Tab-separated table of C-alpha atoms in Angstrom:
chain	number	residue	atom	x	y	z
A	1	UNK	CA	131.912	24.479	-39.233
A	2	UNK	CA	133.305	27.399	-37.381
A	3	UNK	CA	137.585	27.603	-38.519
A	4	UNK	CA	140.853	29.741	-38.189
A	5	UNK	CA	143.580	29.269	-40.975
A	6	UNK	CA	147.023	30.818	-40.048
A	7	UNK	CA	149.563	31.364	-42.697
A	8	UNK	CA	152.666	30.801	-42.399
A	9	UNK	CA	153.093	27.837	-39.652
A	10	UNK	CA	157.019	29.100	-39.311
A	11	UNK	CA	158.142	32.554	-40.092
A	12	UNK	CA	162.214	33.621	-39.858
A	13	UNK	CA	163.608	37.079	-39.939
A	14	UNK	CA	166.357	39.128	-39.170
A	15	UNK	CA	166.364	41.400	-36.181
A	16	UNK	CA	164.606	45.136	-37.275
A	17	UNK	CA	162.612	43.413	-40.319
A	18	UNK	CA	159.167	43.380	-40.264
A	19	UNK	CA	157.053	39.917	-39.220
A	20	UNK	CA	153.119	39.588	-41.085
A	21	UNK	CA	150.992	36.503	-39.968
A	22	UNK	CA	147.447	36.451	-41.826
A	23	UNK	CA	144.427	34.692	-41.033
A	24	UNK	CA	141.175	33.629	-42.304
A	25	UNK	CA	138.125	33.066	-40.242
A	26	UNK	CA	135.067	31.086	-41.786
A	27	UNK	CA	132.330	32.660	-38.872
A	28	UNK	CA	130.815	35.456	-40.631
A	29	UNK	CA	128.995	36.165	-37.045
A	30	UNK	CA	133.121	36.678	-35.637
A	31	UNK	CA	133.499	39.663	-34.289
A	32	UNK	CA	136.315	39.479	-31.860
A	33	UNK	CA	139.543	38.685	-32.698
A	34	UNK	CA	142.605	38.601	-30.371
A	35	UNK	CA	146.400	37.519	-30.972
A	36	UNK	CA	148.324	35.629	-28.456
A	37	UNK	CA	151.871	35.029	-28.150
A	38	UNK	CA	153.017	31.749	-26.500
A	39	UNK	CA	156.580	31.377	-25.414
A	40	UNK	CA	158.049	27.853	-24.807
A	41	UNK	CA	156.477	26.330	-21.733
A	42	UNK	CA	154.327	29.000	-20.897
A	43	UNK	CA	150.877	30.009	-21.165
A	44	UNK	CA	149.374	31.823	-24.033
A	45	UNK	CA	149.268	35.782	-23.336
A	46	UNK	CA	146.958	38.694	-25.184
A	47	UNK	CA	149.286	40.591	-27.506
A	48	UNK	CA	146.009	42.358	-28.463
A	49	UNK	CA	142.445	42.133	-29.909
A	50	UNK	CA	140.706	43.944	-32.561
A	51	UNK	CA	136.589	43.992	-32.717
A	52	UNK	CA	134.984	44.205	-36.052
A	53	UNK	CA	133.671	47.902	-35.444
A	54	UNK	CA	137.533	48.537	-35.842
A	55	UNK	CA	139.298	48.188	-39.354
A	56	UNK	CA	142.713	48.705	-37.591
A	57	UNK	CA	144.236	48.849	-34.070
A	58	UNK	CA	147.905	49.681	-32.919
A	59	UNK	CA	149.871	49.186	-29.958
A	60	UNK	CA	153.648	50.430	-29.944
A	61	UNK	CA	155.456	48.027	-32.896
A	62	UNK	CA	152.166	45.612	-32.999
A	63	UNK	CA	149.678	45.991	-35.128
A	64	UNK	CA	146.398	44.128	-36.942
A	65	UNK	CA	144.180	45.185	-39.683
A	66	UNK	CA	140.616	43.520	-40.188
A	67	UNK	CA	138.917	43.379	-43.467
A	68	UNK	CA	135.452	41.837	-42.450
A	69	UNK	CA	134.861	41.482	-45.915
A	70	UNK	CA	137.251	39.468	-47.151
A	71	UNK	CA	137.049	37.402	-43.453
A	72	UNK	CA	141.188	38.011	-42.960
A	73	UNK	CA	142.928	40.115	-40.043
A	74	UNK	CA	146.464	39.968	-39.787
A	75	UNK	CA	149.243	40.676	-37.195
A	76	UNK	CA	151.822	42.561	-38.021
A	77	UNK	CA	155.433	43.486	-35.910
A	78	UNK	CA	157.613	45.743	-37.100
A	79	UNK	CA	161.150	46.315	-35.563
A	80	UNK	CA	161.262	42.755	-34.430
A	81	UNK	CA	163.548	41.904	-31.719
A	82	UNK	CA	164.870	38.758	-30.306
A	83	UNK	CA	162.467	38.252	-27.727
A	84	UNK	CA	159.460	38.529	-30.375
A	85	UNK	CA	160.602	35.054	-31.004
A	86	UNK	CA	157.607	32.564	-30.418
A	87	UNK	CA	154.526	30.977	-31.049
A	88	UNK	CA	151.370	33.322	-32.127
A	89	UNK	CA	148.074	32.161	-32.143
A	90	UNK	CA	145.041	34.198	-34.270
A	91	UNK	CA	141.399	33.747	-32.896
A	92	UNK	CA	137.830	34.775	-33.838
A	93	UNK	CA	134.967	34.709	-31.694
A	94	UNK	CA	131.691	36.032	-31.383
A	95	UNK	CA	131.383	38.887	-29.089
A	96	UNK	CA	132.721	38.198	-25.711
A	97	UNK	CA	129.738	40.110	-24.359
A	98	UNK	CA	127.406	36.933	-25.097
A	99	UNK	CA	130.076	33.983	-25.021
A	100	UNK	CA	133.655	33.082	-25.193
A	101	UNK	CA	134.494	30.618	-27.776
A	102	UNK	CA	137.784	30.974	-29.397
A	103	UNK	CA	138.416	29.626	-32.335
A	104	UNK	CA	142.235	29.111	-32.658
A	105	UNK	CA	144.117	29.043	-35.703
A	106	UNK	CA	147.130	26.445	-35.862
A	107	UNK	CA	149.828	29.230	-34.823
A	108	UNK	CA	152.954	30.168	-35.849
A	109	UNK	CA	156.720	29.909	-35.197
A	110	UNK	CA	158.338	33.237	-35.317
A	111	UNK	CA	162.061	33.201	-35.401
A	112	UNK	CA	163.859	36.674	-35.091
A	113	UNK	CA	167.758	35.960	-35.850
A	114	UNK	CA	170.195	38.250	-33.791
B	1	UNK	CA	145.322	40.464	-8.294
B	2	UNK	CA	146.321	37.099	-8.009
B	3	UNK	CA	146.212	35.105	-11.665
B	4	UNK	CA	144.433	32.259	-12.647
B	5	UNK	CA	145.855	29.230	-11.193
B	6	UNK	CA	145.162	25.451	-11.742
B	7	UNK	CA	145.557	22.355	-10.578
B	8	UNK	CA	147.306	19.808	-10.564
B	9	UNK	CA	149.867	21.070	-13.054
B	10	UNK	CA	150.860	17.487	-13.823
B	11	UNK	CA	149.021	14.333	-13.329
B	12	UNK	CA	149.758	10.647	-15.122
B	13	UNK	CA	146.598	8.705	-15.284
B	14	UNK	CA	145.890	5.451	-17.123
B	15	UNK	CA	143.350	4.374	-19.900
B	16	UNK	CA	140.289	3.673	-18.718
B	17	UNK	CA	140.385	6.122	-15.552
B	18	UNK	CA	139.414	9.529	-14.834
B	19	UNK	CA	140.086	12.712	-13.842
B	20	UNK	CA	138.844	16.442	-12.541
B	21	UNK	CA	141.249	19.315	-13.376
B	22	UNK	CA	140.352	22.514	-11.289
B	23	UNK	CA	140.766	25.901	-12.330
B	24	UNK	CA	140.230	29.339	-9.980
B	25	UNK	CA	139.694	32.490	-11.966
B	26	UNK	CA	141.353	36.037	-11.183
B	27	UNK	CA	139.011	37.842	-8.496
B	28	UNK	CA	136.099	38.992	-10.073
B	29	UNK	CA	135.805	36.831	-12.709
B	30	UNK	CA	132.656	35.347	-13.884
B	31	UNK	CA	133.328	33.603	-17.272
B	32	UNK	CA	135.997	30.402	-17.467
B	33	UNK	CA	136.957	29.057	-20.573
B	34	UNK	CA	138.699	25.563	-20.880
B	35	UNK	CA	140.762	24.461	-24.194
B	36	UNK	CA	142.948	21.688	-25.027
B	37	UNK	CA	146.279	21.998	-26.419
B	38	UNK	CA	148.280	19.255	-28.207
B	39	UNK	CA	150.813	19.553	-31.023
B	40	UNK	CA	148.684	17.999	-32.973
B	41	UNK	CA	145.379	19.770	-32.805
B	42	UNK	CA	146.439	23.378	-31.703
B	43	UNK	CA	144.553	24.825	-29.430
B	44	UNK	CA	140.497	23.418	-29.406
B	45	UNK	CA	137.623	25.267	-27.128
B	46	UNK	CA	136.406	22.782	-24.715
B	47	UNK	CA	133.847	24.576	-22.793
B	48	UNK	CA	132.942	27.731	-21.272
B	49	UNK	CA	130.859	28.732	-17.990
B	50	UNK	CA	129.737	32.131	-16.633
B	51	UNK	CA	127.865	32.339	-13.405
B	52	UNK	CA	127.626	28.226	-13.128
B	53	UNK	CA	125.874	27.805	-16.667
B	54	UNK	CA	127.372	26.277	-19.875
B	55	UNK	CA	127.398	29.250	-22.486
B	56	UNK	CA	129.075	27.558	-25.043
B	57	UNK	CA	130.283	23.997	-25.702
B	58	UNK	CA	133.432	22.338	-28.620
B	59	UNK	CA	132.835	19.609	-30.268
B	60	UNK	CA	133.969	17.120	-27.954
B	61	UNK	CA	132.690	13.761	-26.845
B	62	UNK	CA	130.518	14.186	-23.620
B	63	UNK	CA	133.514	12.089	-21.750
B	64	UNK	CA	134.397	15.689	-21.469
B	65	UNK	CA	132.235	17.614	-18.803
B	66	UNK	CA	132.501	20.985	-16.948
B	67	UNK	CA	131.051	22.657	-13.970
B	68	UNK	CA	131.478	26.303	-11.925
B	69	UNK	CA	130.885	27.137	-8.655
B	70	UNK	CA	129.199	29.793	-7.289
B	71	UNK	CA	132.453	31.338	-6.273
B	72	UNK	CA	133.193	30.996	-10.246
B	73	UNK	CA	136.011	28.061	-9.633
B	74	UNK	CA	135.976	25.769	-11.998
B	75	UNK	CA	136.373	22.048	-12.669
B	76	UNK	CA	136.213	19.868	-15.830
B	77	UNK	CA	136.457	16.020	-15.412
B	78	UNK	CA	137.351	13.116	-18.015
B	79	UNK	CA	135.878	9.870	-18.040
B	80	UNK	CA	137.553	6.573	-19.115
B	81	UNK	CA	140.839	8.677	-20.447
B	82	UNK	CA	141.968	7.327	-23.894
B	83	UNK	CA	146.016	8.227	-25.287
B	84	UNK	CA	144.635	10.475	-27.294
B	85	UNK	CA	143.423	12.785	-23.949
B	86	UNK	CA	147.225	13.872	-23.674
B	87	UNK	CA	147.731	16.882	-23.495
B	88	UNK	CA	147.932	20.528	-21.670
B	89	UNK	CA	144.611	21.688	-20.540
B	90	UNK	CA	143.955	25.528	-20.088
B	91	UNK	CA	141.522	27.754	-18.511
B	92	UNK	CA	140.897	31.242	-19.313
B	93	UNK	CA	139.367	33.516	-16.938
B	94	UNK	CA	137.363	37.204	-18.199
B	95	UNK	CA	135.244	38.942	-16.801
B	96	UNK	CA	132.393	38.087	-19.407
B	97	UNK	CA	133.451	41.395	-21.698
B	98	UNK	CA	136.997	41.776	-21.984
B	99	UNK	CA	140.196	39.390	-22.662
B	100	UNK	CA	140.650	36.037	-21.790
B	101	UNK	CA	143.814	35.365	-19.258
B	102	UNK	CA	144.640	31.948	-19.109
B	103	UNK	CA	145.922	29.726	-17.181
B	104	UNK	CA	149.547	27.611	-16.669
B	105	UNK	CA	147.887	24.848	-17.605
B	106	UNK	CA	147.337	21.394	-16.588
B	107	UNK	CA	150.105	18.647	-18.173
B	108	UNK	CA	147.493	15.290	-18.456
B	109	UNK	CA	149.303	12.259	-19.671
B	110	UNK	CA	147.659	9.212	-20.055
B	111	UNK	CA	149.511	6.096	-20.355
């Protein structure tokens, strides 16, 4: 069946390093896959997306790289700050054109130390 | 624009009962998306609707049901609630092509 693995589950760095979270998507029909960042106690929010017509997208110190074939994308924060700290979730989906159904990987902690 | 909003944001149900969480999209919004989040499990796709039809359905047992309005509100109901039903239920809202915004979330514990 359709499934997201997220690697690592808990991540720590040091304010100003770099933070990489990789996932692998088993949906060879995927072709939409956002990031979300969820904070303690709030609701998930869109970091940013990537479709497969895209190898690479970048927004400010966020980025994520898709290799379709190899079925990974990965997220990617340099300059990490403090309030990076959080839960990110990785999803694939097919287009959301013809449906929404996001399949979530299992997310993980990011701790940036002060 | 006012977000998406939900309620109740907490409700305490026993086994056996059950329940309809409600869900109203951002303005404009055609396509709602429900999930399930539990420390467990992550975060599973229930269900989503656009313009009152099912496009796309999780594997969960059909105690788990959905509906939209024609004003694209949203409501998912379910029957005879086990423990294992805990947990915080979002909807997403999109406008069928673009991202998903979700939700506060509903806090269902079952006792």
């Amino acid at each position: 069946g359709e499934n997201v693995e997220q690697h690592p589950s808990t991540l720590s760095v040091q304010e100003g390093d770099s933070a990489v979270i990789k996932c692998t998507y088993s949906d060879s029909a995927s072709n939409y896959f956002p990031w979300y960042k969820q904070e303690l106690g709030k609701r998930p929010q869109l970091i940013i997306d990537i479709r497969s017509n895209v190898g690479e997208k970048k927004d400010q110190r966020i980025a994520v790289t898709l290799n379709k074939t190899a079925k990974h994308f990965s997220l990617h924060i340099t300059e990490t700050q403090p309030e990076d700290s959080a839960v990110y979730f990785c999803a694939a989906s097919l287009s959301p054109d013809s449906s929404y159904k996001l399949i979530f990987g299992s997310g993980t902690r990011l701790l940036v130390r002060p | 624009k006012a977000g998406v909003t939900q309620t109740p944001r907490y409700l305490i149900k026993t086994r056996g009962q059950q329940v309809t969480l409600s869900c109203s999209p951002i303005s404009g919004h055609r396509s709602v998306s429900w999930y399930q989040q539990t420390p467990g499990q992550g975060l599973q796709f229930l269900f989503e609707y656009f313009s009152e039809t099912q496009r796309n359905k999780g594997n969960f047992p059909g105690r788990f049901s959905g509906r939209q309005f024609s004003n694209s509100r949203s409501e998912m109901n379910v029957s005879t609630l086990e423990l294992g039903d805990s947990a915080l239920y979002l909807c997403a809202s999109s406008t069928g092509q673009n991202e998903q915004f979700f939700g506060p979330g509903t806090r269902l514990t079952v006792l």
